[in-house]
Short mmCIF file of C-alpha atoms in Angstrom, two decimals:
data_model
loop_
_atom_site.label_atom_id
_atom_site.label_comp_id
_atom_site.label_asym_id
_atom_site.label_seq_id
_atom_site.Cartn_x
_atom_site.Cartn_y
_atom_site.Cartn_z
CA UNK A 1 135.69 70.84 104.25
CA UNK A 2 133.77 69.16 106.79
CA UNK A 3 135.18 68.25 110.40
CA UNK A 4 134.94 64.59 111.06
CA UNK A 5 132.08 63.34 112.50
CA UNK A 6 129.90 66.92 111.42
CA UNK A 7 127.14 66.52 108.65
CA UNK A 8 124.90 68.91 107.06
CA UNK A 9 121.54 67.14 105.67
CA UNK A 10 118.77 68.67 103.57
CA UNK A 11 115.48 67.54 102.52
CA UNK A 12 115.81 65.12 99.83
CA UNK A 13 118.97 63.58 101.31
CA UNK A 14 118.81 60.03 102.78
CA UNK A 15 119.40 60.86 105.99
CA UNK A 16 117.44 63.65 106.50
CA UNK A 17 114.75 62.67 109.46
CA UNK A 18 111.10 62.31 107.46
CA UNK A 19 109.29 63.12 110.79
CA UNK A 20 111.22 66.95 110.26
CA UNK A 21 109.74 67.26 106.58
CA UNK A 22 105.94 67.20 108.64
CA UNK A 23 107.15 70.74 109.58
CA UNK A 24 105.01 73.46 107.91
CA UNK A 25 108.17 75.60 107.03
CA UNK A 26 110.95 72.99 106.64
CA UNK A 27 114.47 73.43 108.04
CA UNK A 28 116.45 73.55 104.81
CA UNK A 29 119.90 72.40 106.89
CA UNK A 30 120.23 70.18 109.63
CA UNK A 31 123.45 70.70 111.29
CA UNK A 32 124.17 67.70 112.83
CA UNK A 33 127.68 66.09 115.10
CA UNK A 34 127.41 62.70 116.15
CA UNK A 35 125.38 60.14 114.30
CA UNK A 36 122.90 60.83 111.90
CA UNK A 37 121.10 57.94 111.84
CA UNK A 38 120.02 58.04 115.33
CA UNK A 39 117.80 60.75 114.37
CA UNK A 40 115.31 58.96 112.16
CA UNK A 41 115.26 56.25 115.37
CA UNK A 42 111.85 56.04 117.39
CA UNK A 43 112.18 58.67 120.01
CA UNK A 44 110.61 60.90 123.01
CA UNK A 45 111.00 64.22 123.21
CA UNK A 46 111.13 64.97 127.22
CA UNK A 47 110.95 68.21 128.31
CA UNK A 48 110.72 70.72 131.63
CA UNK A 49 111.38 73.53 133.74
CA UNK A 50 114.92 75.24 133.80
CA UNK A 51 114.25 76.13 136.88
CA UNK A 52 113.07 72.54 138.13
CA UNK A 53 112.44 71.27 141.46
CA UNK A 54 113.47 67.72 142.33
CA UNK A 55 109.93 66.71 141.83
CA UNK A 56 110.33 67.75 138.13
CA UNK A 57 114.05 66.38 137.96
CA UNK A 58 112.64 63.19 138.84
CA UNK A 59 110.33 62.85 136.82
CA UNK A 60 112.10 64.25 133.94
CA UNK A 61 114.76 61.21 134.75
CA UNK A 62 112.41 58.02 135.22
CA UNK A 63 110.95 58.85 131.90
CA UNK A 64 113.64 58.89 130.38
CA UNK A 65 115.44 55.25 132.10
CA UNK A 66 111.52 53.88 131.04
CA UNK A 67 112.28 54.86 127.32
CA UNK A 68 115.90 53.67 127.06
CA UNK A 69 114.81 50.38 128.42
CA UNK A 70 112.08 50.39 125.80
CA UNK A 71 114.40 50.92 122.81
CA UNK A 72 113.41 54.43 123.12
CA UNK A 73 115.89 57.68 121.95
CA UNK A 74 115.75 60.58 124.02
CA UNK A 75 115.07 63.99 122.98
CA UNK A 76 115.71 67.13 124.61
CA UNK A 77 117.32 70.47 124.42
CA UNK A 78 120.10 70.47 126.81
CA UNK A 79 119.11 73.27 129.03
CA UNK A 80 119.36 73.77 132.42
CA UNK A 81 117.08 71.35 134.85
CA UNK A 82 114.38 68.65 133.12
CA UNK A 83 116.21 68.50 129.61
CA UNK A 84 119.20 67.87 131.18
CA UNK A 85 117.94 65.20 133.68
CA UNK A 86 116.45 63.13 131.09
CA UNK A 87 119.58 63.65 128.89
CA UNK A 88 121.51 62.15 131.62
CA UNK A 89 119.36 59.55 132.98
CA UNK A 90 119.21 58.24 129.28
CA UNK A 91 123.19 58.24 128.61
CA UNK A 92 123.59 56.73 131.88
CA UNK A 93 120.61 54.06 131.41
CA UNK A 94 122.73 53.09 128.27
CA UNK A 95 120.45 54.80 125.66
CA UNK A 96 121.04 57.23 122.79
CA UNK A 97 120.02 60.63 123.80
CA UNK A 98 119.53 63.91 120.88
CA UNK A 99 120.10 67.40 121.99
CA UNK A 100 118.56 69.95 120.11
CA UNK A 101 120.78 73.05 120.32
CA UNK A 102 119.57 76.75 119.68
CA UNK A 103 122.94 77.31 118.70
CA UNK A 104 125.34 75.73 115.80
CA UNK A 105 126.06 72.42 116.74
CA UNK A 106 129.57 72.94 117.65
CA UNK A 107 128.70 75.59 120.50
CA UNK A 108 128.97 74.16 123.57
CA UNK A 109 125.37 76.18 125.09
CA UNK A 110 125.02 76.08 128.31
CA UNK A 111 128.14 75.10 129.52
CA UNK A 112 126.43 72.57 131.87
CA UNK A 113 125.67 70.30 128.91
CA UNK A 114 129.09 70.04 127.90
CA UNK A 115 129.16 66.20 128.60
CA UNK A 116 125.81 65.95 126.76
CA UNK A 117 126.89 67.85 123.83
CA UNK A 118 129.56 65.78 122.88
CA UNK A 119 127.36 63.05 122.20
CA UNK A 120 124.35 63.29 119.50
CA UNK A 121 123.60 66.99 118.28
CA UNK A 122 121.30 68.48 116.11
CA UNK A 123 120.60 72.44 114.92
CA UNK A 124 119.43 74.36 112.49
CA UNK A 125 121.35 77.33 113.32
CA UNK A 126 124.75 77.39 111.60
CA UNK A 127 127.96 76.33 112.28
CA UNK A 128 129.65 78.39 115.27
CA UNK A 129 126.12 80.73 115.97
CA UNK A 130 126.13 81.79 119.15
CA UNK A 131 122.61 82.04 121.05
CA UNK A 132 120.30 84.00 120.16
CA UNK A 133 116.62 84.87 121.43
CA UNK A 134 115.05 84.02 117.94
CA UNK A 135 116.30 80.94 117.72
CA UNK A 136 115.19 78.92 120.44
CA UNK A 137 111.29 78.87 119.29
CA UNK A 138 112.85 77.66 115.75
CA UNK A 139 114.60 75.10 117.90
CA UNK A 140 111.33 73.64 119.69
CA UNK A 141 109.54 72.79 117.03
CA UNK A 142 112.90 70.85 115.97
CA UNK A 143 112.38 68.85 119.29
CA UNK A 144 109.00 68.38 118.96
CA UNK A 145 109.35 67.26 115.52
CA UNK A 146 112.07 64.33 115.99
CA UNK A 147 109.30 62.53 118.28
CA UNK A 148 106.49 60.74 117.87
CA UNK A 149 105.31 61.70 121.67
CA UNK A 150 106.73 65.25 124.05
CA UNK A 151 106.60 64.11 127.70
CA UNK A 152 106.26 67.60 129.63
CA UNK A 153 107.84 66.70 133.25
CA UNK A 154 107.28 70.41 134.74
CA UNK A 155 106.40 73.32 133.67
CA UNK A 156 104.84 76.70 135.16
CA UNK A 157 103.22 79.42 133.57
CA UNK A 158 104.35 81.45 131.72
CA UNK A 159 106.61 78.79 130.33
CA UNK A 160 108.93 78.52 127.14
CA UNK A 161 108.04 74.91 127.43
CA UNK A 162 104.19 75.61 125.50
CA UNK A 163 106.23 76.82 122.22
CA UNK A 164 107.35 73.30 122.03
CA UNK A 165 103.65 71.99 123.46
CA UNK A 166 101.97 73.91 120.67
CA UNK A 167 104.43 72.84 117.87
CA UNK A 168 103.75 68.98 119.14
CA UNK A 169 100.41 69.28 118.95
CA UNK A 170 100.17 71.11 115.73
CA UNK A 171 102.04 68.43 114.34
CA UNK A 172 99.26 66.05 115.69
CA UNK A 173 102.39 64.56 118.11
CA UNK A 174 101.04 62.65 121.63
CA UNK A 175 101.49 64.97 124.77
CA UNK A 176 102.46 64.00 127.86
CA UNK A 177 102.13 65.58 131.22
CA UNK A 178 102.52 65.01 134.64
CA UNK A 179 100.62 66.86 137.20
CA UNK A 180 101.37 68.39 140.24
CA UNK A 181 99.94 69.81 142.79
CA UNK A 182 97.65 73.03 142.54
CA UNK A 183 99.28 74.73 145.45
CA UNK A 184 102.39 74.51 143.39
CA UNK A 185 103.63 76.97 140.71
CA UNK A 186 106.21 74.95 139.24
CA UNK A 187 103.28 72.68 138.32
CA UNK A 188 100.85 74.64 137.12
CA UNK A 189 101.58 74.63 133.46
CA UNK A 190 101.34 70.74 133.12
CA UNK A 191 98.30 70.88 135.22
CA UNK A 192 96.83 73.37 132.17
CA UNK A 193 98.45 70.87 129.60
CA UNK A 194 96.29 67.97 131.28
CA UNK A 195 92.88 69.91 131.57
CA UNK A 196 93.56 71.21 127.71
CA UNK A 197 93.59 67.28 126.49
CA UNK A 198 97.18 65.97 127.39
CA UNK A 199 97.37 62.27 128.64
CA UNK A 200 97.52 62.48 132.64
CA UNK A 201 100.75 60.86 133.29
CA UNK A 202 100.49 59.67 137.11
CA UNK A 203 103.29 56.98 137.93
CA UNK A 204 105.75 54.48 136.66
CA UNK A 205 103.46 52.26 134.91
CA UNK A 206 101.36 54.85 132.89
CA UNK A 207 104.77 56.58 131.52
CA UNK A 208 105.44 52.20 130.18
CA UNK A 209 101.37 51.83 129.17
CA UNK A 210 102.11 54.93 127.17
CA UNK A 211 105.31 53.90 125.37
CA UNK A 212 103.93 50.84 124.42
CA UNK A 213 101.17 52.07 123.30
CA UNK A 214 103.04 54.63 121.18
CA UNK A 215 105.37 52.99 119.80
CA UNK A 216 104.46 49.19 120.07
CA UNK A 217 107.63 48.26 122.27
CA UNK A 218 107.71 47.05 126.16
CA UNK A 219 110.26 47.73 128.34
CA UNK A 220 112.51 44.78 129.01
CA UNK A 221 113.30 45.03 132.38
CA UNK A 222 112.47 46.60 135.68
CA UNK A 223 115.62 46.57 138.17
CA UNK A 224 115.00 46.70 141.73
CA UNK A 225 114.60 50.67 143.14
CA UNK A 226 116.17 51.76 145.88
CA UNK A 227 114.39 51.41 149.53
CA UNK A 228 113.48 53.73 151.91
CA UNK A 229 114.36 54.11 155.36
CA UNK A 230 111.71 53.21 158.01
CA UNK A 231 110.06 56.04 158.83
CA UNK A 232 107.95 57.08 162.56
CA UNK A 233 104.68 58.57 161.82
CA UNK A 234 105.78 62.27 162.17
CA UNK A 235 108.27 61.66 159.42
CA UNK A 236 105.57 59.67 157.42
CA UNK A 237 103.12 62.44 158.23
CA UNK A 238 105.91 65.58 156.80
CA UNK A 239 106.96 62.88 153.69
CA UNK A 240 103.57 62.75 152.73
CA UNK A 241 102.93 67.29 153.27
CA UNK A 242 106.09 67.62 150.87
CA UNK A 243 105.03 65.41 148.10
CA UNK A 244 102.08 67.20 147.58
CA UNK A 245 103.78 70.51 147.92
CA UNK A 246 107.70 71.94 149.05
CA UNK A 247 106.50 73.64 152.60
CA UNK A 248 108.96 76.32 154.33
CA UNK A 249 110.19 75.72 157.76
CA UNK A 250 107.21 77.11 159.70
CA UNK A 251 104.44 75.40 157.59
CA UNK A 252 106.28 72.04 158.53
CA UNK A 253 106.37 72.90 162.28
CA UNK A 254 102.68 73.81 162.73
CA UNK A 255 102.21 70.52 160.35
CA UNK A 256 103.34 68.22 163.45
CA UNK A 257 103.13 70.75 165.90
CA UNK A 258 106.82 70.88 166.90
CA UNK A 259 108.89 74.18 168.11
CA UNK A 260 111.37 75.01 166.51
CA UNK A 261 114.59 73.03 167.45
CA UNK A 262 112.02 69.92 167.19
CA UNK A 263 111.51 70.70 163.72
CA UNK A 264 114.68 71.76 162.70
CA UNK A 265 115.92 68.59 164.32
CA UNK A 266 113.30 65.92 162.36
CA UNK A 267 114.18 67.98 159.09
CA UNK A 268 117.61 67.14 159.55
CA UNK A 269 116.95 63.66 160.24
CA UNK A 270 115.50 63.65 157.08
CA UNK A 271 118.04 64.93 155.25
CA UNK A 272 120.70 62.81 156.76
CA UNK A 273 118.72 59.80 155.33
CA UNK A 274 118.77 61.30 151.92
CA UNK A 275 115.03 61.96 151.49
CA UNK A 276 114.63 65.61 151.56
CA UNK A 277 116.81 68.71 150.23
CA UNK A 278 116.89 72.41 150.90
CA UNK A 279 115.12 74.35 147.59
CA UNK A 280 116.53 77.84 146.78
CA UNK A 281 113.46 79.51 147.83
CA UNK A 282 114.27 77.89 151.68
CA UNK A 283 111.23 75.20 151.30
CA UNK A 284 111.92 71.82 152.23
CA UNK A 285 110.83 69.37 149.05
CA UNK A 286 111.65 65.38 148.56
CA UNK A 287 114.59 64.28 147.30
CA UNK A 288 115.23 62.69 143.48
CA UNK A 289 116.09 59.36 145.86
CA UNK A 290 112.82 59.46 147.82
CA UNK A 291 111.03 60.25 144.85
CA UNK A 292 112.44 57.53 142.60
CA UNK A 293 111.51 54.98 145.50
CA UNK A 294 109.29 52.45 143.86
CA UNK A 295 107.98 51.19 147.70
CA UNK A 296 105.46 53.77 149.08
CA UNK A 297 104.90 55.13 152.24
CA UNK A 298 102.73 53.32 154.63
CA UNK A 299 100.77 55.21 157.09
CA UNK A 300 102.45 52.77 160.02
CA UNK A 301 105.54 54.07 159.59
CA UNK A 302 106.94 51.31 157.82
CA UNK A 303 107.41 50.76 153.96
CA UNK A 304 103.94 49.04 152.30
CA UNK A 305 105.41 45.89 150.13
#
């Protein structure tokens, strides 16, 4: 007997999402909790590093608010870092959001996705399978499949993220990707994505050109972002350094040419306002807040309107 609210579909059955059946080797179950019909709803698969810096996080969460407000679901697979970030910034945003789980649907895997996980979830690995190595490949080309585009937020390389690339493109899917810089590893896979053919994703309004253009709906509304602080031209000088790249401590100082209590001192500053944050590697890299900041920097010191 099934639990409430649990469903197993198979090909053939109503509710079994046609855009799965373009797989070569066809998931015969589709474990599913949550509502089945969402899956056969328009929908972008967005996707990233575990391991992401707020850069990627971002990213990973302003495509996703630009899909919900385009009547877009959100795909993803619940892990650790980008998946997660869009997941959230698409439940909060008031969309619906998929996870794809490399476990049965009723494991909760990882633990940080708990909240998620209650929501909309889809596997093809039975009911109470724990994770397992094998799985997760079977489970990307489940993500890739439920989507008519995969939005790639961050990615290095080697990355897990290309299973789920490869499967998107062999399914003749869109990819998206956004790049980075090419002093950065955690952007160097969606730098390859881009020079391999993947649309060049490089602000607000090209992730909105590129759901309309997909899947012939516009985004109905565009609230106000949050400002930034006025900023002196050393702080506009280090804002600009870490959006290119995170920099360590030293790298900043001989940037503006401070010692080392000056630096340590304007980084602070920085932080205080919200704009910056501490990465686990000890480089200094913007903030999701300064990042999300639709106003940018002036070379003044003060915002450009």
């Amino acid at each position: 007997m099934m639990a409430e609210g649990t469903f197993e579909l198979h090909p053939g059955d109503a509710l079994y999402p046609e855009t799965v059946l373009e797989l070569s080797d066809v998931p015969q179950t589709l474990y599913v909790r949550g509502n089945p019909k969402v899956l056969s709803t328009p929908a972008l698969s967005i996707i990233g590093a575990r391991k992401a810096s707020p850069y990627g996080l971002a990213v990973a969460e302003l495509a996703a608010k630009v899909a919900v407000e385009a009547g877009v679901t959100v795909v993803s697979g619940g892990a650790v870092g980008c998946d997660q970030a869009s997941g959230w910034a698409a439940v909060n945003a008031g969309g619906k959001h998929v996870v794809v789980l490399g476990t049965g649907a009723d494991v909760v895997y990882p633990r940080s996705s708990a909240g998620l996980i209650t929501r909309a979830v889809v596997s093809i690995s039975p009911w109470g399978m724990g994770p397992r190595k094998f799985a997760f490949p079977r489970r990307n080309r489940v993500i890739a499949a439920l989507s008519q585009a995969l939005f790639v937020s961050e990615a290095g390389m080697p990355s897990g993220t290309f299973s789920t690339a490869e499967a998107a493109m062999d399914l003749g899917r869109e990819l998206l990707a956004v790049p980075g810089s090419i002093l950065s590893p955690e952007s160097r896979g969606t730098n390859h994505l881009i020079a391999n053919g993947a649309c060049c994703i490089i602000d607000e309004e090209s992730i909105e050109m590129a759901i309309s253009r997909i899947y012939g709906t516009l985004r109905y509304s565009r609230p106000d972002a949050p400002g930034i602080a006025d900023l002196d031209p050393t702080q506009q000088t280090v804002m600009h350094a870490l959006i290119a790249s995170p920099l360590k401590v030293d790298d900043i100082a001989a940037l503006v040419s401070l010692d080392a209590v000056g630096v340590l001192k304007l980084l602070g500053s920085l932080e205080l306002e919200g704009l910056i944050e501490r990465m686990m590697d000890g480089r200094y890299a913007p903030s999701k807040f300064a990042l999300h900041a639709q106003t940018p920097f002036g070379h003044n010191g003060k915002r450009v309107n």
